[in-house]
Amino acid sequence: MAILKTNAMDLRGGQSVWARTGQQIRVKSRGSDETCDVAIVGCGVSGALIGLRLALLGLDVVLVDKRCPARGSTIASTAMIQFEIDTPLIELADRLGARKAERAYLRSAKAVADLGSMIRKHQIVCGWKNRSALLLTGTSIGHRGLRKEAKYRRRIGLPSEFIGASELEASYGFKRTGAISSNLAAELNPLALTLNALRAVKRSGARIYSPHCITEIECASRGVTLHARQTSMKIVAKKAIFATGYETIAQIPSKEYNIISSWAIATQPLNIDQFWPTQCLVWEASDPYLYMRATSDQRILVGGEDAK
């Protein structure tokens, strides 16, 4: 039997813009022994979406979390849904080779499309709104670099258009030397997505337990047994998935990543004329970079700057 340790962390501070709705979900608080196909540790957005996918495939699923569902780092997410990743396609191709870099971007674009399709298919109410995204020139990449980046993206089938300085200011009001405009982006409420996905999981027969902290795991040829000693709960499963977010389990090697902090603020609700045109997602090619989006109740959510 292995002692299962997760890095208990202070995941967030302040008041999330999503928390004010007070949304909750009914879960099983009293522990009981369970047998299932798949046990998922973590009821944040990753655990919820994985659970829904597996439940819809006909698997018997049990989810468990030491907190209330979606009350870890999920509730602090800014939920900017876009296929672009922090590393430009051109730079990623230099690092990994063209084939791997292109595959990463194309799979990211497919993931955004698939998420939207799943939300529509299962009628998950989460404030999903299709948006375009605007990547501004910055301290890392100027207009020549962004022009090349847009051309490369278009060559592999990704919708990206370079916008010059004059058109950018006229259309969006930003004074930069250029930008890339792309679609396949969206915004949503991450708390609503998670809780309503979990409700869909429950309708498929899954059980959700909270708060129960898994402390030990037994591995055998036929499956795994998870123990929550404080609540005397045991889950026997064929497979276990750990969707614990930033609180990684000790068994995962830590040499390949560093866990750092990021920052975000939100305004009070504003008048529509105080927003930039189209309310597209906005970020910049700088290090550190600033990003911003609108919310459904007319706030501006702004973030950026990572730190140890």
Tab-separated table of C-alpha atoms in Angstrom:
chain	number	residue	atom	x	y	z
A	1	MET	CA	0.000	0.000	0.000
A	2	ALA	CA	1.317	3.434	-0.941
A	3	ILE	CA	0.671	6.548	1.086
A	4	LEU	CA	-0.860	9.050	-1.314
A	5	LYS	CA	0.331	12.565	-0.729
A	6	THR	CA	-0.859	15.573	-2.646
A	7	ASN	CA	0.782	18.927	-2.275
A	8	ALA	CA	-1.826	20.766	-0.240
A	9	MET	CA	-1.674	24.329	-1.485
A	10	ASP	CA	-3.232	27.714	-0.947
A	11	LEU	CA	-4.651	27.765	-4.448
A	12	ARG	CA	-6.216	31.202	-4.578
A	13	GLY	CA	-6.920	34.392	-2.731
A	14	GLY	CA	-9.415	37.194	-3.002
A	15	GLN	CA	-12.964	36.782	-4.264
A	16	SER	CA	-13.582	35.029	-7.568
A	17	VAL	CA	-16.057	36.700	-9.916
A	18	TRP	CA	-17.649	33.284	-10.382
A	19	ALA	CA	-18.114	32.597	-6.652
A	20	ARG	CA	-20.674	35.345	-6.135
A	21	THR	CA	-23.400	33.250	-7.814
A	22	GLY	CA	-23.277	30.786	-4.919
A	23	GLN	CA	-23.868	27.819	-7.232
A	24	GLN	CA	-23.643	24.412	-5.542
A	25	ILE	CA	-24.258	20.776	-6.391
A	26	ARG	CA	-25.660	17.997	-4.224
A	27	VAL	CA	-23.036	15.365	-3.464
A	28	LYS	CA	-22.664	12.415	-1.120
A	29	SER	CA	-21.030	13.659	2.065
A	30	ARG	CA	-21.259	10.401	4.000
A	31	GLY	CA	-18.613	7.927	2.907
A	32	SER	CA	-19.478	4.397	1.838
A	33	ASP	CA	-17.527	1.676	0.107
A	34	GLU	CA	-17.808	1.785	-3.671
A	35	THR	CA	-16.913	-0.464	-6.601
A	36	CYS	CA	-16.647	1.054	-10.085
A	37	ASP	CA	-14.905	0.962	-13.437
A	38	VAL	CA	-13.109	4.286	-12.967
A	39	ALA	CA	-12.453	6.379	-9.869
A	40	ILE	CA	-11.644	10.043	-10.505
A	41	VAL	CA	-9.882	11.987	-7.774
A	42	GLY	CA	-10.697	15.660	-8.263
A	43	CYS	CA	-14.015	17.374	-9.011
A	44	GLY	CA	-12.713	20.469	-10.750
A	45	VAL	CA	-13.243	21.197	-14.435
A	46	SER	CA	-10.845	18.437	-15.593
A	47	GLY	CA	-12.401	15.774	-13.373
A	48	ALA	CA	-15.907	16.834	-14.405
A	49	LEU	CA	-15.219	16.696	-18.144
A	50	ILE	CA	-13.330	13.406	-17.887
A	51	GLY	CA	-16.127	11.949	-15.785
A	52	LEU	CA	-18.768	13.040	-18.270
A	53	ARG	CA	-16.857	11.562	-21.184
A	54	LEU	CA	-16.387	8.208	-19.446
A	55	ALA	CA	-19.949	8.055	-18.132
A	56	LEU	CA	-21.302	8.674	-21.632
A	57	LEU	CA	-19.181	5.762	-22.859
A	58	GLY	CA	-21.118	3.562	-20.460
A	59	LEU	CA	-18.500	3.202	-17.723
A	60	ASP	CA	-19.420	3.188	-14.048
A	61	VAL	CA	-17.735	6.249	-12.522
A	62	VAL	CA	-17.127	7.518	-8.998
A	63	LEU	CA	-15.707	10.995	-8.366
A	64	VAL	CA	-14.235	12.181	-5.082
A	65	ASP	CA	-12.738	15.476	-3.884
A	66	LYS	CA	-11.357	16.732	-0.590
A	67	ARG	CA	-13.094	20.090	-1.243
A	68	CYS	CA	-16.501	20.995	-2.509
A	69	PRO	CA	-16.645	20.491	-6.297
A	70	ALA	CA	-15.025	23.256	-8.372
A	71	ARG	CA	-13.761	25.070	-5.269
A	72	GLY	CA	-10.047	24.492	-5.907
A	73	SER	CA	-8.277	26.336	-8.714
A	74	THR	CA	-11.226	25.943	-11.114
A	75	ILE	CA	-13.163	28.769	-9.509
A	76	ALA	CA	-10.173	31.077	-10.070
A	77	SER	CA	-9.875	30.296	-13.784
A	78	THR	CA	-10.221	33.161	-16.237
A	79	ALA	CA	-11.661	30.682	-18.779
A	80	MET	CA	-10.294	32.188	-21.985
A	81	ILE	CA	-10.998	29.384	-24.437
A	82	GLN	CA	-8.632	29.635	-27.401
A	83	PHE	CA	-6.400	27.372	-29.464
A	84	GLU	CA	-3.322	29.585	-29.264
A	85	ILE	CA	-0.760	28.543	-26.687
A	86	ASP	CA	1.864	30.713	-25.012
A	87	THR	CA	4.606	29.654	-27.425
A	88	PRO	CA	4.077	30.903	-31.025
A	89	LEU	CA	3.830	28.242	-33.717
A	90	ILE	CA	7.044	29.409	-35.397
A	91	GLU	CA	8.995	29.204	-32.142
A	92	LEU	CA	7.493	25.852	-31.245
A	93	ALA	CA	8.484	24.471	-34.653
A	94	ASP	CA	12.082	25.544	-33.997
A	95	ARG	CA	12.009	23.758	-30.627
A	96	LEU	CA	10.156	20.558	-31.478
A	97	GLY	CA	10.218	20.347	-35.257
A	98	ALA	CA	7.453	21.404	-37.631
A	99	ARG	CA	5.452	18.184	-37.453
A	100	LYS	CA	5.086	18.128	-33.668
A	101	ALA	CA	4.458	21.869	-33.424
A	102	GLU	CA	1.760	21.828	-36.089
A	103	ARG	CA	0.136	18.802	-34.467
A	104	ALA	CA	0.036	20.597	-31.107
A	105	TYR	CA	-1.711	23.638	-32.588
A	106	LEU	CA	-4.150	21.610	-34.677
A	107	ARG	CA	-5.094	19.400	-31.742
A	108	SER	CA	-5.566	22.483	-29.591
A	109	ALA	CA	-7.939	23.940	-32.184
A	110	LYS	CA	-9.822	20.637	-32.346
A	111	ALA	CA	-10.097	20.589	-28.538
A	112	VAL	CA	-11.812	23.999	-28.546
A	113	ALA	CA	-14.242	22.879	-31.238
A	114	ASP	CA	-14.937	19.577	-29.465
A	115	LEU	CA	-15.575	21.340	-26.148
A	116	GLY	CA	-18.124	23.630	-27.789
A	117	SER	CA	-19.813	20.673	-29.492
A	118	MET	CA	-20.024	18.739	-26.224
A	119	ILE	CA	-21.515	21.711	-24.366
A	120	ARG	CA	-24.166	22.196	-27.060
A	121	LYS	CA	-24.949	18.484	-27.394
A	122	HIS	CA	-25.530	17.979	-23.682
A	123	GLN	CA	-27.064	21.427	-23.138
A	124	ILE	CA	-24.583	22.377	-20.429
A	125	VAL	CA	-25.444	25.909	-19.343
A	126	CYS	CA	-22.152	27.720	-18.749
A	127	GLY	CA	-22.344	31.050	-20.559
A	128	TRP	CA	-20.466	29.767	-23.623
A	129	LYS	CA	-20.087	32.556	-26.145
A	130	ASN	CA	-18.131	32.328	-29.384
A	131	ARG	CA	-15.513	35.036	-29.681
A	132	SER	CA	-12.602	36.002	-31.881
A	133	ALA	CA	-9.149	36.474	-30.336
A	134	LEU	CA	-6.701	39.315	-30.887
A	135	LEU	CA	-2.956	38.845	-30.337
A	136	LEU	CA	-1.252	42.252	-30.196
A	137	THR	CA	2.381	42.956	-30.978
A	138	GLY	CA	4.519	43.359	-27.877
A	139	THR	CA	7.999	43.204	-26.421
A	140	SER	CA	8.566	39.632	-27.648
A	141	ILE	CA	7.236	39.800	-31.214
A	142	GLY	CA	6.782	42.785	-33.489
A	143	HIS	CA	4.645	43.212	-36.579
A	144	ARG	CA	7.030	41.329	-38.890
A	145	GLY	CA	7.053	38.326	-36.606
A	146	LEU	CA	3.278	38.291	-36.225
A	147	ARG	CA	2.841	38.574	-39.968
A	148	LYS	CA	4.987	35.443	-40.424
A	149	GLU	CA	3.144	33.681	-37.603
A	150	ALA	CA	-0.248	34.351	-39.204
A	151	LYS	CA	1.000	33.094	-42.576
A	152	TYR	CA	2.317	29.877	-41.024
A	153	ARG	CA	-0.957	29.259	-39.203
A	154	ARG	CA	-3.008	29.775	-42.346
A	155	ARG	CA	-0.778	27.336	-44.206
A	156	ILE	CA	-1.798	24.518	-41.866
A	157	GLY	CA	-5.465	25.479	-41.920
A	158	LEU	CA	-5.814	27.660	-38.826
A	159	PRO	CA	-7.908	30.830	-39.223
A	160	SER	CA	-5.518	33.714	-38.560
A	161	GLU	CA	-5.282	37.109	-40.237
A	162	PHE	CA	-2.649	39.787	-39.708
A	163	ILE	CA	-4.009	43.298	-39.098
A	164	GLY	CA	-1.835	46.359	-39.648
A	165	ALA	CA	-1.533	49.306	-37.268
A	166	SER	CA	-4.052	51.592	-38.952
A	167	GLU	CA	-6.751	48.932	-39.299
A	168	LEU	CA	-6.129	47.763	-35.740
A	169	GLU	CA	-6.685	51.219	-34.284
A	170	ALA	CA	-9.689	51.923	-36.509
A	171	SER	CA	-11.419	48.611	-35.805
A	172	TYR	CA	-10.457	47.944	-32.192
A	173	GLY	CA	-8.980	51.135	-30.745
A	174	PHE	CA	-5.605	49.588	-29.829
A	175	LYS	CA	-2.435	51.466	-30.726
A	176	ARG	CA	0.059	48.755	-31.640
A	177	THR	CA	2.059	48.053	-34.774
A	178	GLY	CA	-0.156	45.096	-35.641
A	179	ALA	CA	-2.068	42.062	-34.413
A	180	ILE	CA	-3.288	38.605	-35.384
A	181	SER	CA	-7.045	38.134	-35.452
A	182	SER	CA	-8.349	34.586	-35.189
A	183	ASN	CA	-11.648	32.877	-34.506
A	184	LEU	CA	-12.267	29.490	-32.822
A	185	ALA	CA	-12.216	31.222	-29.439
A	186	ALA	CA	-14.835	31.469	-26.732
A	187	GLU	CA	-15.538	32.559	-23.194
A	188	LEU	CA	-17.519	30.810	-20.462
A	189	ASN	CA	-18.153	30.569	-16.735
A	190	PRO	CA	-15.837	27.810	-15.429
A	191	LEU	CA	-17.836	27.236	-12.241
A	192	ALA	CA	-21.084	26.765	-14.172
A	193	LEU	CA	-19.356	24.494	-16.707
A	194	THR	CA	-17.961	22.267	-13.958
A	195	LEU	CA	-21.094	22.007	-11.823
A	196	ASN	CA	-23.434	21.444	-14.757
A	197	ALA	CA	-21.080	18.872	-16.268
A	198	LEU	CA	-21.087	17.094	-12.896
A	199	ARG	CA	-24.889	17.177	-12.887
A	200	ALA	CA	-24.834	15.485	-16.294
A	201	VAL	CA	-22.402	12.918	-14.892
A	202	LYS	CA	-24.801	12.206	-12.021
A	203	ARG	CA	-27.690	11.719	-14.455
A	204	SER	CA	-25.583	9.035	-16.120
A	205	GLY	CA	-25.379	7.141	-12.847
A	206	ALA	CA	-22.050	8.349	-11.447
A	207	ARG	CA	-21.609	9.036	-7.734
A	208	ILE	CA	-19.856	12.127	-6.394
A	209	TYR	CA	-18.348	12.258	-2.904
A	210	SER	CA	-17.185	15.408	-1.127
A	211	PRO	CA	-15.373	16.247	1.076
A	212	HIS	CA	-13.318	13.046	1.201
A	213	CYS	CA	-9.518	13.114	1.032
A	214	ILE	CA	-7.904	10.060	-0.561
A	215	THR	CA	-4.844	9.247	1.556
A	216	GLU	CA	-3.752	5.761	0.459
A	217	ILE	CA	-3.778	3.670	-2.699
A	218	GLU	CA	-3.331	-0.068	-3.231
A	219	CYS	CA	-2.331	-1.202	-6.700
A	220	ALA	CA	-2.966	-4.749	-7.937
A	221	SER	CA	-3.097	-6.536	-11.264
A	222	ARG	CA	-6.881	-6.221	-11.447
A	223	GLY	CA	-7.208	-2.617	-10.357
A	224	VAL	CA	-6.711	-0.150	-7.543
A	225	THR	CA	-8.194	0.497	-4.134
A	226	LEU	CA	-8.404	4.061	-2.836
A	227	HIS	CA	-8.760	4.807	0.867
A	228	ALA	CA	-10.069	7.936	2.556
A	229	ARG	CA	-9.018	7.038	6.095
A	230	GLN	CA	-10.547	10.022	7.868
A	231	THR	CA	-14.012	9.174	6.561
A	232	SER	CA	-13.528	5.378	6.469
A	233	MET	CA	-14.299	5.272	2.747
A	234	LYS	CA	-12.900	2.743	0.275
A	235	ILE	CA	-13.229	2.787	-3.516
A	236	VAL	CA	-12.321	-0.326	-5.519
A	237	ALA	CA	-11.837	0.523	-9.202
A	238	LYS	CA	-10.385	-0.990	-12.343
A	239	LYS	CA	-8.661	2.310	-13.076
A	240	ALA	CA	-7.980	5.542	-11.196
A	241	ILE	CA	-7.520	8.995	-12.693
A	242	PHE	CA	-5.999	11.819	-10.664
A	243	ALA	CA	-7.377	15.167	-11.835
A	244	THR	CA	-5.918	17.125	-8.936
A	245	GLY	CA	-4.734	20.178	-10.851
A	246	TYR	CA	-1.928	22.134	-9.240
A	247	GLU	CA	-1.984	19.881	-6.190
A	248	THR	CA	-0.043	17.136	-7.904
A	249	ILE	CA	0.422	13.784	-6.230
A	250	ALA	CA	3.890	13.060	-4.894
A	251	GLN	CA	4.308	10.116	-7.278
A	252	ILE	CA	4.532	12.463	-10.275
A	253	PRO	CA	8.155	13.557	-10.930
A	254	SER	CA	8.550	17.280	-10.346
A	255	LYS	CA	11.722	17.911	-12.366
A	256	GLU	CA	9.793	18.709	-15.550
A	257	TYR	CA	7.691	21.571	-14.265
A	258	ASN	CA	7.502	24.445	-11.804
A	259	ILE	CA	4.299	25.532	-10.097
A	260	ILE	CA	4.016	29.307	-10.005
A	261	SER	CA	1.371	31.937	-9.313
A	262	SER	CA	-0.588	34.085	-11.720
A	263	TRP	CA	-2.761	37.128	-11.150
A	264	ALA	CA	-6.121	38.410	-12.326
A	265	ILE	CA	-8.498	41.226	-11.418
A	266	ALA	CA	-12.049	42.068	-12.439
A	267	THR	CA	-13.840	45.383	-12.715
A	268	GLN	CA	-17.299	46.174	-11.477
A	269	PRO	CA	-20.006	45.868	-14.180
A	270	LEU	CA	-19.491	48.513	-16.877
A	271	ASN	CA	-21.533	50.180	-19.574
A	272	ILE	CA	-21.262	48.592	-22.997
A	273	ASP	CA	-19.594	51.711	-24.440
A	274	GLN	CA	-16.642	51.191	-22.057
A	275	PHE	CA	-15.599	47.984	-23.846
A	276	TRP	CA	-13.438	47.554	-26.913
A	277	PRO	CA	-15.308	46.666	-30.147
A	278	THR	CA	-16.542	43.046	-30.489
A	279	GLN	CA	-15.414	42.195	-26.912
A	280	CYS	CA	-12.939	39.731	-28.418
A	281	LEU	CA	-10.343	37.987	-26.254
A	282	VAL	CA	-7.217	40.148	-26.127
A	283	TRP	CA	-3.625	39.271	-25.273
A	284	GLU	CA	-0.188	40.452	-26.310
A	285	ALA	CA	3.108	39.028	-27.566
A	286	SER	CA	5.080	40.163	-24.516
A	287	ASP	CA	6.835	38.532	-21.583
A	288	PRO	CA	5.063	38.881	-19.244
A	289	TYR	CA	1.939	39.394	-21.283
A	290	LEU	CA	-1.369	40.971	-20.376
A	291	TYR	CA	-4.693	39.430	-21.352
A	292	MET	CA	-8.317	40.450	-20.943
A	293	ARG	CA	-11.842	39.317	-21.687
A	294	ALA	CA	-15.405	40.377	-21.026
A	295	THR	CA	-17.849	38.535	-18.770
A	296	SER	CA	-21.548	37.948	-19.248
A	297	ASP	CA	-22.389	40.555	-16.588
A	298	GLN	CA	-20.314	43.225	-18.361
A	299	ARG	CA	-17.077	43.130	-16.361
A	300	ILE	CA	-13.573	43.250	-17.740
A	301	LEU	CA	-11.380	40.423	-16.476
A	302	VAL	CA	-7.665	41.209	-16.763
A	303	GLY	CA	-4.697	38.985	-15.930
A	304	GLY	CA	-1.034	38.321	-16.447
A	305	GLU	CA	2.398	38.224	-14.801
A	306	ASP	CA	3.522	34.883	-13.391
A	307	ALA	CA	5.716	34.717	-10.299
A	308	LYS	CA	7.262	32.130	-7.983
